[in-house]
Short mmCIF file of C-alpha atoms in Angstrom, two decimals:
data_model
loop_
_atom_site.label_atom_id
_atom_site.label_comp_id
_atom_site.label_asym_id
_atom_site.label_seq_id
_atom_site.Cartn_x
_atom_site.Cartn_y
_atom_site.Cartn_z
CA MET M 1 67.22 -7.92 115.31
CA LYS M 2 65.62 -11.25 114.43
CA ARG M 3 65.23 -13.33 117.57
CA ARG M 4 63.76 -16.74 118.14
CA LEU M 5 62.75 -17.36 121.70
CA ASN M 6 62.95 -20.77 123.24
CA TYR M 7 60.28 -20.66 125.94
CA THR M 8 59.60 -24.37 125.92
CA GLY M 9 63.16 -25.55 126.42
CA ARG M 10 63.21 -27.58 123.24
CA ILE M 11 66.60 -29.14 122.68
CA LYS M 12 68.66 -28.32 119.66
CA LEU M 13 70.25 -31.60 118.71
CA PRO M 14 73.61 -31.66 116.95
CA VAL M 15 73.38 -32.82 113.34
CA LYS M 16 75.67 -35.74 114.19
CA CYS M 17 72.83 -37.46 116.05
CA VAL M 18 71.39 -38.48 112.70
CA SER M 19 73.30 -39.80 109.73
CA ILE M 20 71.48 -39.82 106.38
CA THR M 21 72.49 -41.94 103.43
CA LEU M 22 70.73 -41.51 100.11
CA ASN M 23 69.95 -44.52 97.94
CA VAL M 24 70.49 -43.35 94.37
CA GLU M 25 69.78 -45.22 91.13
CA ASP M 26 70.47 -43.75 87.69
CA ASP M 27 71.19 -40.37 89.30
CA GLU M 28 67.75 -40.34 90.92
CA VAL M 29 67.15 -40.42 94.64
CA LYS M 30 65.00 -43.44 95.43
CA SER M 31 65.01 -43.55 99.23
CA PHE M 32 67.20 -42.87 102.23
CA ASN M 33 68.50 -44.57 105.35
CA ALA M 34 68.66 -42.77 108.66
CA ASP M 35 70.92 -43.82 111.50
CA ILE M 36 69.59 -42.06 114.60
CA ASP M 37 71.33 -41.86 117.98
CA LEU M 38 69.41 -40.07 120.75
CA VAL M 39 71.23 -41.59 123.69
CA GLY M 40 72.15 -39.04 126.36
CA TYR M 41 69.60 -36.33 125.53
CA LYS M 42 67.16 -37.18 128.34
CA LEU M 43 64.17 -37.32 126.04
CA PRO M 44 60.96 -39.10 127.15
CA SER M 45 61.03 -42.67 125.93
CA LYS M 46 57.53 -42.40 124.45
CA ALA M 47 58.26 -39.27 122.44
CA LYS M 48 57.82 -39.74 118.70
CA VAL M 49 60.78 -39.50 116.34
CA TYR M 50 60.31 -38.18 112.80
CA VAL M 51 62.70 -37.60 109.95
CA GLU M 52 61.49 -34.89 107.59
CA VAL M 53 62.73 -34.25 104.08
CA TYR M 54 62.27 -30.86 102.50
CA HIS M 55 63.22 -28.73 99.56
CA LYS M 56 61.27 -25.98 97.82
CA THR M 57 57.56 -26.86 98.09
CA GLU M 58 58.29 -30.46 98.93
CA PHE M 59 57.92 -31.85 102.40
CA ARG M 60 57.76 -35.46 103.49
CA ARG M 61 57.65 -36.84 107.00
CA PHE M 62 58.69 -40.35 107.97
CA ASP M 63 57.75 -42.00 111.26
CA PHE M 64 60.81 -43.54 112.91
CA GLY M 65 59.00 -44.77 116.00
CA THR M 66 59.80 -43.53 119.48
CA VAL M 67 62.89 -42.48 121.42
CA LYS M 68 62.86 -45.83 123.19
CA LYS M 69 62.25 -47.88 120.07
CA ILE M 70 63.60 -46.29 116.91
CA ARG M 71 62.36 -48.17 113.87
CA SER M 72 64.84 -49.41 111.33
CA ASN M 73 62.50 -50.80 108.69
CA VAL M 74 60.88 -47.54 107.62
CA ASP M 75 59.68 -47.18 104.04
CA THR M 76 61.54 -44.03 102.99
CA ASP M 77 60.45 -43.95 99.37
CA LEU M 78 61.41 -40.66 97.71
CA SER M 79 60.98 -41.75 94.11
CA SER M 80 58.02 -39.47 93.46
CA ILE M 81 59.60 -36.40 95.01
CA ALA M 82 59.62 -33.49 92.57
CA TYR M 83 62.94 -32.05 93.68
CA GLY M 84 65.34 -34.89 94.19
CA TYR M 85 68.43 -32.73 94.56
CA ASN M 86 69.69 -30.53 97.40
CA LEU M 87 67.38 -32.33 99.78
CA LYS M 88 67.64 -31.31 103.39
CA PHE M 89 66.64 -33.40 106.35
CA ARG M 90 65.34 -32.57 109.78
CA LEU M 91 65.05 -34.81 112.82
CA THR M 92 62.15 -33.91 115.09
CA VAL M 93 61.22 -35.39 118.46
CA VAL M 94 57.62 -34.73 119.42
CA ASP M 95 55.64 -35.21 122.61
CA GLU M 96 52.23 -36.34 121.41
CA THR M 97 50.68 -37.06 124.78
CA GLY M 98 48.86 -33.69 125.00
CA GLU M 99 46.19 -32.05 122.86
CA HIS M 100 48.76 -30.74 120.39
CA GLY M 101 52.11 -32.25 119.59
CA LEU M 102 54.95 -30.34 121.28
CA ILE M 103 58.41 -30.23 119.75
CA LEU M 104 60.91 -31.45 122.33
CA ALA M 105 64.04 -31.57 120.21
CA HIS M 106 65.17 -31.11 116.65
CA ALA M 107 68.20 -31.21 114.43
CA ASP M 108 67.80 -29.11 111.31
CA ARG M 109 69.66 -28.76 108.03
CA VAL M 110 70.99 -32.28 108.17
CA ARG M 111 72.67 -33.11 104.91
CA PRO M 112 73.11 -36.57 103.45
CA LYS M 113 76.51 -38.13 104.04
CA SER M 114 77.80 -37.54 100.51
CA ASP M 115 77.08 -33.82 100.88
CA VAL M 116 78.59 -33.60 104.35
CA ASP M 117 81.88 -34.94 103.05
CA LYS M 118 82.21 -31.93 100.79
CA LYS M 119 80.74 -29.42 103.20
CA GLU M 120 81.32 -25.83 102.23
CA ILE M 121 80.71 -22.87 104.51
CA LEU M 122 79.60 -20.57 101.73
CA PRO M 123 77.62 -22.11 98.87
CA VAL M 124 77.86 -20.11 95.65
CA GLU M 125 75.05 -19.54 93.19
CA PHE M 126 74.88 -17.66 89.93
CA ARG M 127 71.87 -15.46 89.31
CA ASP M 128 70.79 -12.27 87.64
CA ILE M 129 71.21 -9.63 90.34
CA GLY M 130 70.96 -6.54 88.20
CA GLN M 131 74.06 -4.38 88.28
CA GLN M 132 75.63 -5.84 91.40
CA VAL M 133 78.65 -8.09 91.07
CA TRP M 134 77.79 -10.07 94.17
CA LYS M 135 75.52 -10.15 97.14
CA ILE M 136 74.96 -12.36 100.15
CA SER M 137 71.60 -13.98 100.53
CA TYR M 138 70.65 -15.37 103.93
CA GLU M 139 68.49 -18.41 103.41
CA ASP M 140 66.73 -21.42 104.89
CA LEU M 141 65.46 -21.73 108.44
CA GLU M 142 68.79 -20.69 109.97
CA ASP M 143 69.40 -17.80 107.56
CA ALA M 144 72.66 -19.40 106.41
CA PRO M 145 74.62 -17.28 103.92
CA VAL M 146 74.82 -17.99 100.20
CA LEU M 147 77.13 -16.01 97.92
CA ILE M 148 75.24 -14.88 94.83
CA LEU M 149 77.36 -13.93 91.83
CA ASN M 150 75.88 -12.11 88.87
CA ASN M 151 75.43 -14.50 85.97
CA ASN M 152 75.31 -11.57 83.55
CA ILE M 153 79.07 -11.16 83.97
CA PRO M 154 80.79 -13.04 81.17
CA ASP M 155 82.75 -16.07 82.33
CA ILE M 156 81.78 -15.40 85.93
CA LYS M 157 82.27 -19.01 87.02
CA ASN M 158 85.89 -19.00 85.91
CA LEU M 159 86.51 -15.53 87.32
CA ALA M 160 85.20 -16.61 90.69
CA ARG M 161 87.44 -19.66 90.69
CA LYS M 162 90.66 -18.31 89.24
CA ASP M 163 90.82 -14.56 88.76
CA PRO M 164 93.33 -12.93 91.17
CA GLN M 165 91.48 -9.63 91.07
CA PHE M 166 88.31 -11.37 92.14
CA PHE M 167 90.06 -13.04 95.04
CA VAL M 168 91.71 -9.85 96.18
CA THR M 169 88.72 -7.54 95.88
CA VAL M 170 85.60 -9.63 96.37
CA TYR M 171 86.27 -12.41 98.86
CA PRO M 172 87.64 -10.28 101.73
CA SER M 173 84.51 -8.12 101.52
CA VAL M 174 82.33 -11.21 101.43
CA ILE M 175 83.96 -12.60 104.57
CA LYS M 176 83.60 -9.28 106.31
CA GLU M 177 79.93 -8.98 105.43
CA VAL M 178 79.07 -12.50 106.57
CA LEU M 179 80.87 -12.09 109.91
CA MET M 180 79.35 -8.65 110.50
CA HIS M 181 75.88 -10.01 109.71
CA MET M 182 76.38 -13.10 111.83
CA ILE M 183 77.41 -11.10 114.88
CA PHE M 184 75.85 -7.64 114.62
CA VAL M 185 72.55 -8.65 113.00
CA ARG M 186 71.94 -12.18 114.21
CA GLY M 187 74.13 -12.44 117.30
CA VAL M 188 76.05 -15.59 118.21
CA ASP M 189 74.74 -17.17 121.41
CA SER M 190 77.96 -18.95 122.41
CA PRO M 191 81.34 -18.28 120.73
CA SER M 192 82.69 -21.61 121.98
CA ASP M 193 79.67 -23.69 121.00
CA PRO M 194 77.15 -21.80 118.85
CA SER M 195 73.75 -23.44 118.62
CA THR M 196 73.38 -22.37 114.99
CA GLU M 197 75.26 -24.70 112.71
CA TRP M 198 76.52 -22.13 110.21
CA HIS M 199 77.70 -19.85 113.03
CA LYS M 200 79.80 -22.74 114.28
CA ASP M 201 81.30 -23.26 110.81
CA TRP M 202 82.18 -19.59 110.45
CA ILE M 203 83.70 -19.30 113.91
CA ILE M 204 85.90 -22.30 113.09
CA PHE M 205 86.85 -20.64 109.81
CA ALA M 206 87.61 -17.31 111.51
CA LYS M 207 89.76 -19.04 114.12
CA SER M 208 91.66 -20.89 111.42
CA GLN M 209 92.53 -17.55 109.80
CA LEU M 210 93.37 -15.61 112.93
CA VAL M 211 95.44 -18.22 114.68
CA GLY M 212 96.56 -17.35 118.23
CA VAL M 213 94.03 -14.57 118.72
CA GLU M 214 91.20 -15.21 121.14
CA VAL M 215 87.67 -14.95 119.81
CA PRO M 216 85.85 -12.14 121.68
CA GLN M 217 83.99 -13.67 124.59
CA VAL M 218 80.66 -12.08 123.74
CA LEU M 219 79.36 -12.10 120.18
CA ASP M 220 75.79 -11.13 120.86
CA PRO M 221 74.97 -7.39 120.78
CA ASP M 222 72.06 -7.99 123.16
CA ASN M 223 74.42 -9.23 125.83
CA ASP M 224 75.77 -6.68 128.34
CA GLY M 225 79.40 -7.68 127.83
CA PHE M 226 79.30 -7.05 124.07
CA ASN M 227 82.06 -4.76 122.88
CA GLY M 228 81.28 -3.72 119.31
CA MET M 229 84.64 -2.08 118.75
CA GLU M 230 86.53 -5.16 119.90
CA VAL M 231 84.41 -7.39 117.68
CA ALA M 232 84.84 -5.11 114.65
CA GLU M 233 88.62 -5.18 115.14
CA TRP M 234 88.58 -8.97 115.45
CA ILE M 235 86.61 -9.27 112.21
CA GLN M 236 89.02 -6.88 110.51
CA GLY M 237 91.87 -9.09 111.77
CA VAL M 238 90.26 -12.17 110.25
CA VAL M 239 89.83 -10.39 106.92
CA GLU M 240 93.42 -9.11 106.94
CA GLU M 241 94.82 -12.55 107.73
CA PHE M 242 92.71 -14.09 105.00
CA SER M 243 94.03 -11.52 102.51
CA GLU M 244 97.63 -12.02 103.70
CA SER M 245 97.40 -15.76 103.28
CA ARG M 246 96.27 -15.65 99.65
CA SER M 247 98.87 -16.07 96.96
CA GLU M 248 96.74 -14.21 94.41
CA TRP M 249 98.03 -10.81 95.51
CA LYS M 250 101.24 -11.08 93.46
CA SER M 251 99.33 -12.13 90.35
CA PHE M 252 96.94 -9.26 90.89
CA ILE M 253 99.75 -6.70 91.09
CA LYS M 254 101.50 -8.28 88.14
CA LYS M 255 98.31 -8.06 86.12
CA LEU M 256 97.99 -4.37 86.96
CA ASP M 257 101.60 -3.80 85.89
CA PHE M 258 101.40 -5.70 82.62
CA GLY M 259 97.72 -5.63 81.80
CA ASP M 260 96.15 -8.71 80.30
CA GLU M 261 99.37 -9.86 78.65
CA SER M 262 100.64 -11.41 81.89
CA MET J 1 49.04 -25.83 69.09
CA ILE J 2 52.71 -26.52 69.66
CA ALA J 3 54.35 -29.46 71.42
CA LEU J 4 55.83 -28.64 74.81
CA ARG J 5 59.57 -28.05 74.71
CA ILE J 6 62.38 -27.41 77.18
CA LEU J 7 64.75 -24.52 76.63
CA THR J 8 68.39 -25.50 76.74
CA GLU J 9 70.98 -23.27 78.41
CA GLU J 10 71.71 -21.85 74.96
CA GLY J 11 68.01 -21.14 74.51
CA VAL J 12 67.76 -19.56 77.93
CA GLU J 13 70.66 -17.31 77.02
CA LYS J 14 68.93 -16.22 73.78
CA PHE J 15 65.70 -15.59 75.64
CA HIS J 16 67.62 -13.58 78.21
CA ASP J 17 69.11 -11.46 75.41
CA TYR J 18 65.65 -10.92 73.99
CA ILE J 19 64.28 -9.79 77.36
CA GLN J 20 67.12 -7.27 77.64
CA LYS J 21 66.47 -6.10 74.11
CA VAL J 22 62.76 -5.39 74.51
CA LYS J 23 63.56 -3.00 77.33
CA SER J 24 64.78 -0.54 74.71
CA GLU J 25 63.05 -2.02 71.66
CA PRO J 26 59.59 -3.14 72.77
CA ASN J 27 58.66 -4.25 69.26
CA ALA J 28 61.75 -6.38 68.72
CA ALA J 29 60.91 -9.71 67.10
CA ARG J 30 60.95 -12.68 69.41
CA PRO J 31 63.65 -15.13 68.31
CA ASP J 32 62.57 -18.57 67.17
CA LEU J 33 63.81 -20.88 69.90
CA ASN J 34 61.53 -23.80 69.03
CA ALA J 35 64.30 -25.85 67.50
CA GLU J 36 67.60 -27.34 68.54
CA PRO J 37 70.04 -26.27 69.87
CA TYR J 38 67.84 -23.74 71.70
CA SER J 39 65.24 -26.19 72.91
CA LYS J 40 64.45 -29.87 72.96
CA LYS J 41 61.17 -31.79 72.94
CA PHE J 42 59.61 -32.77 76.24
CA HIS J 43 59.76 -36.57 76.37
CA LYS J 44 55.97 -36.81 76.22
CA THR J 45 53.84 -34.98 73.69
CA VAL J 46 51.96 -32.20 75.44
CA GLY J 47 50.10 -29.78 73.19
CA ILE J 48 50.31 -26.14 74.28
CA GLU J 49 48.34 -23.32 72.70
CA GLU J 50 50.72 -20.49 72.03
CA GLY J 51 47.89 -17.99 71.60
CA LYS J 52 45.99 -19.05 74.71
CA THR J 53 45.11 -16.14 76.98
CA PHE J 54 44.30 -16.39 80.67
CA ARG J 55 42.17 -14.04 82.73
CA ASN J 56 44.17 -14.87 85.84
CA ARG J 57 46.81 -17.22 87.22
CA MET J 58 44.20 -19.76 88.30
CA GLU J 59 43.15 -20.23 84.67
CA MET J 60 46.75 -20.74 83.67
CA ALA J 61 47.29 -23.28 86.44
CA LYS J 62 44.18 -25.25 85.50
CA TYR J 63 45.15 -25.22 81.85
CA LEU J 64 48.64 -26.55 82.56
CA LYS J 65 47.32 -29.12 85.02
CA SER J 66 44.90 -30.47 82.41
CA ARG J 67 47.67 -30.62 79.80
CA PHE J 68 50.04 -32.52 82.08
CA GLU J 69 47.33 -34.86 83.30
CA LEU J 70 46.55 -35.90 79.74
CA VAL J 71 49.96 -37.54 79.49
CA LYS J 72 50.20 -38.47 83.20
CA ALA J 73 53.34 -36.39 83.67
CA GLU J 74 54.80 -36.74 87.18
CA ALA J 75 55.89 -33.74 89.26
CA SER J 76 59.50 -34.91 89.03
CA GLU J 77 59.28 -34.87 85.21
CA ILE J 78 57.78 -31.41 85.05
CA ASN J 79 60.22 -29.88 87.49
CA ASP J 80 62.61 -28.39 84.96
CA ARG J 81 63.55 -24.74 84.77
CA GLY J 82 63.95 -25.06 80.99
CA LEU J 83 60.33 -26.19 80.71
CA TRP J 84 58.97 -23.27 82.76
CA THR J 85 61.19 -20.84 80.92
CA TRP J 86 59.97 -22.16 77.57
CA LEU J 87 56.35 -21.60 78.64
CA ALA J 88 57.23 -18.03 79.66
CA TYR J 89 58.93 -17.65 76.29
CA ILE J 90 55.91 -18.70 74.24
CA TRP J 91 53.52 -16.65 76.41
CA PHE J 92 55.88 -13.73 76.75
CA ASP J 93 53.48 -11.25 75.11
CA GLN J 94 50.99 -12.05 77.85
CA LEU J 95 53.51 -12.00 80.68
CA CYS J 96 55.11 -8.81 79.46
CA PRO J 97 52.44 -7.19 77.29
CA LEU J 98 53.04 -4.46 74.76
CA GLU J 99 50.90 -1.53 75.85
CA ASN J 100 50.96 1.82 74.07
CA GLY J 101 54.20 0.84 72.42
CA MET J 102 55.86 0.08 75.75
CA ARG J 103 56.68 -3.05 77.72
CA LYS J 104 57.07 -3.04 81.46
CA VAL J 105 59.86 -5.57 81.78
CA ARG J 106 60.11 -6.95 85.29
CA GLU J 107 63.11 -8.66 86.84
CA THR J 108 64.47 -11.49 84.72
CA VAL J 109 63.51 -14.26 87.16
CA ARG J 110 59.85 -13.54 86.37
CA TYR J 111 60.47 -14.99 82.91
CA ILE J 112 63.60 -17.12 83.26
CA CYS J 113 63.05 -19.69 85.94
CA SER J 114 65.75 -19.79 88.59
CA SER J 115 66.95 -23.12 89.87
CA ASP J 116 67.06 -21.68 93.36
CA PHE J 117 63.91 -21.44 95.42
CA THR J 118 64.76 -17.98 96.73
CA ASP J 119 64.00 -16.79 93.20
CA TYR J 120 62.11 -19.75 91.79
CA TYR J 121 58.85 -18.64 93.39
CA ARG J 122 59.06 -15.38 91.47
CA HIS J 123 58.63 -17.08 88.09
CA TYR J 124 55.21 -16.23 86.68
CA VAL J 125 54.48 -19.70 85.30
CA ALA J 126 56.40 -22.10 87.56
CA ILE J 127 55.01 -20.95 90.88
CA THR J 128 51.51 -20.65 89.45
CA TYR J 129 51.53 -24.31 88.54
CA VAL J 130 53.40 -25.54 91.62
CA ILE J 131 51.04 -23.80 94.05
CA PHE J 132 48.02 -25.27 92.26
CA ASP J 133 49.61 -28.71 92.16
CA VAL J 134 50.50 -28.74 95.87
CA HIS J 135 47.52 -26.91 97.36
CA LYS J 136 44.77 -27.77 94.86
CA GLU J 137 42.14 -25.32 93.67
CA ASN J 138 40.51 -24.44 96.97
CA ASN J 139 43.62 -23.33 98.80
CA SER J 140 45.31 -21.87 95.73
CA ARG J 141 42.72 -19.16 95.33
CA ILE J 142 44.45 -16.81 97.76
CA PHE J 143 47.53 -16.86 95.48
CA LEU J 144 46.16 -17.24 91.97
CA TYR J 145 43.46 -14.57 91.76
CA SER J 146 45.67 -12.00 90.05
CA PRO J 147 46.53 -11.53 86.36
CA VAL J 148 49.29 -13.77 85.03
CA ASN J 149 51.75 -10.89 84.92
CA GLU J 150 51.15 -9.71 88.47
CA HIS J 151 53.08 -10.99 91.47
CA ASN J 152 50.81 -10.46 94.45
CA ASP J 153 51.70 -10.13 98.12
CA PHE J 154 50.44 -13.59 99.08
CA ILE J 155 52.89 -15.20 96.69
CA GLU J 156 55.67 -12.90 97.82
CA GLN J 157 55.06 -13.38 101.53
CA LEU J 158 53.90 -17.00 101.75
CA ALA J 159 55.39 -18.77 98.73
CA SER J 160 58.83 -17.34 99.47
CA ARG J 161 58.90 -19.19 102.80
CA GLN J 162 59.64 -22.84 102.36
CA ASN J 163 58.27 -23.79 105.77
CA ILE J 164 54.92 -22.19 104.94
CA ILE J 165 54.35 -22.98 101.28
CA SER J 166 55.16 -26.65 101.86
CA ASN J 167 52.65 -26.85 104.72
CA LYS J 168 49.12 -27.41 103.44
CA ASN J 169 47.51 -26.69 106.79
CA LEU J 170 49.22 -23.31 107.15
CA VAL J 171 48.15 -22.34 103.64
CA GLU J 172 44.59 -23.43 104.41
CA THR J 173 44.72 -21.31 107.58
CA ALA J 174 45.78 -18.24 105.59
CA THR J 175 43.11 -18.94 102.98
CA ARG J 176 40.38 -19.20 105.60
CA LEU J 177 41.46 -15.98 107.26
CA TYR J 178 42.01 -13.77 104.26
CA LEU J 179 40.09 -15.06 101.25
CA ASP J 180 36.72 -13.57 100.44
CA PRO J 181 34.95 -16.70 99.17
CA THR J 182 32.38 -14.78 97.17
CA SER J 183 34.86 -12.87 95.06
CA ASN J 184 37.74 -15.36 95.37
CA THR J 185 40.05 -12.44 96.08
CA PRO J 186 41.75 -11.36 99.33
CA LYS J 187 39.65 -9.49 101.88
CA ARG J 188 40.19 -5.76 101.94
CA GLY J 189 43.13 -4.82 104.16
CA ALA J 190 44.46 -8.37 104.52
CA GLN J 191 47.83 -7.26 103.18
CA SER J 192 47.98 -4.10 105.24
CA ARG J 193 51.21 -3.52 107.13
CA ASP J 194 49.73 -1.59 110.04
CA ARG J 195 46.51 -3.41 110.85
CA ALA J 196 46.12 -6.09 113.50
CA GLY J 197 45.90 -9.71 112.48
CA THR J 198 46.97 -9.24 108.86
CA LEU J 199 49.12 -11.45 106.68
CA ARG J 200 52.48 -10.25 107.97
CA ARG J 201 51.39 -10.76 111.57
CA LEU J 202 50.20 -14.25 110.68
CA ILE J 203 53.63 -15.11 109.28
CA ARG J 204 55.24 -13.96 112.52
CA MET J 205 52.80 -16.13 114.44
CA PHE J 206 53.60 -19.13 112.24
CA ASP J 207 57.31 -18.59 112.89
CA GLN J 208 56.67 -18.56 116.62
CA ILE J 209 54.26 -21.44 117.02
CA GLU J 210 56.21 -23.79 114.76
CA LEU J 211 59.03 -23.67 117.30
CA THR J 212 56.76 -25.05 119.97
CA TYR J 213 54.00 -27.00 118.28
CA ASP J 214 54.19 -29.75 115.74
CA ILE J 215 52.16 -27.75 113.26
CA ARG J 216 52.87 -30.14 110.41
CA ILE J 217 50.19 -32.44 111.72
CA MET J 218 47.81 -29.83 113.10
CA SER J 219 44.66 -29.12 111.13
CA ALA J 220 43.79 -25.58 110.05
CA ASP J 221 41.07 -25.57 112.74
CA GLU J 222 43.63 -26.36 115.42
CA ILE J 223 46.03 -23.70 114.15
CA LEU J 224 43.22 -21.12 114.01
CA ASP J 225 42.40 -21.93 117.64
CA LEU J 226 45.98 -21.16 118.65
CA LEU J 227 45.95 -17.69 117.11
CA PRO J 228 45.52 -14.75 119.50
CA ALA J 229 42.50 -12.44 119.61
CA GLU J 230 43.86 -10.00 117.05
CA PHE J 231 42.91 -12.55 114.36
CA ASN J 232 39.29 -12.89 115.50
CA GLU J 233 38.09 -10.16 113.16
CA TRP J 234 39.49 -12.08 110.21
CA LYS J 235 38.05 -15.38 111.36
CA ARG J 236 34.59 -13.84 111.53
CA SER J 237 34.60 -11.71 108.41
#
């Protein structure tokens, strides 16, 4: 199991402590504004605050001053960045008083405001994945899931959006795989307040499907109280409720009855 | 010499069909995609030699760099999957050579550039250029020593990790540990899975120390100092 140990007690900041707004001209990102709020995190006042922008091979770091005095007039020019789309941001607080800078706190995978508004828990991408219809790829620093659909399948984008058969057969399996991976492979540190952002999103989603059923108290297989059978049944419940709530079932059955004429 | 073009989605589709076709018909004629609607001109005139051959990826990177510099093309202008895919299209016989009447066709993303980084780094041309552009000649050697149609372990292990490939100091650290400067190729055993202090262990170390230290601003010397004793052999050799 992949584990990341936190020996130094660095603080994982919630993404809400920084709000990013992109300045766009002619569909090109020119710069960004960052509204940073570190009040209440007990960070040393002299610690340095950086906002980092990254995507693919690109990485830029911007100095936003210190915890005590966050700068507002930072030159955040991004006009020469090679990949001006899907930019991700990271807020890092660093203690630079020692020989090497130590990371005291960070908020990762911060998305610009416009992206946050349309936040999706499972981004979809279309790629050549051989003879598989779909697969889940776990990406970025937090191994967040991305649904990959095979772009060799004719009209795949429409199928994924509208086809009842696709909804009935693919999506329940996708949900099951992501939840199984999240819990049995990665482990969720706190079901009520997961420190990993995408875990939080998926727990909220699972709860919204399985209303009235308590989330198992332990979702980390390394924890003594973990009950794999209970968790597997809970996941199955989420998947069943998701399937029950979809209206595509009738269309799917109808299609089987009448073939493509329906 | 042909002017640089960008494959359109229609062109990419045709190229994709061609790649599928040569799996069973290695001698199939390459379709002409150097016209609309399959491709469009790059907005600056960049001459590309269709018959140019490269001994290794470094030569390809230098060639492309010199071509783009002639017209002062910015990274943001070059970053276009249609452009990289067109280059793979015109150099396809080199990237997927016909040998003894057969072609060893690799996965499609080697030739058709993906817009997603999880596959983007697998493109033979795109990642060759991008690594050279970001890390310059000295620290690109550990990646670009191999033939243009070979995807080596350093690209697979390091370029696939955004946090590493975007960090010049980490790449310099790996170069200093594992590159044999006389041959400009990796030291023997550097990619071994069961030897101490090899590439895979280094990646695990990077993952650990970046959680504690601000390695973005640490020099390669400072990072090397942080590495445990198992890496000493590689520092010395």
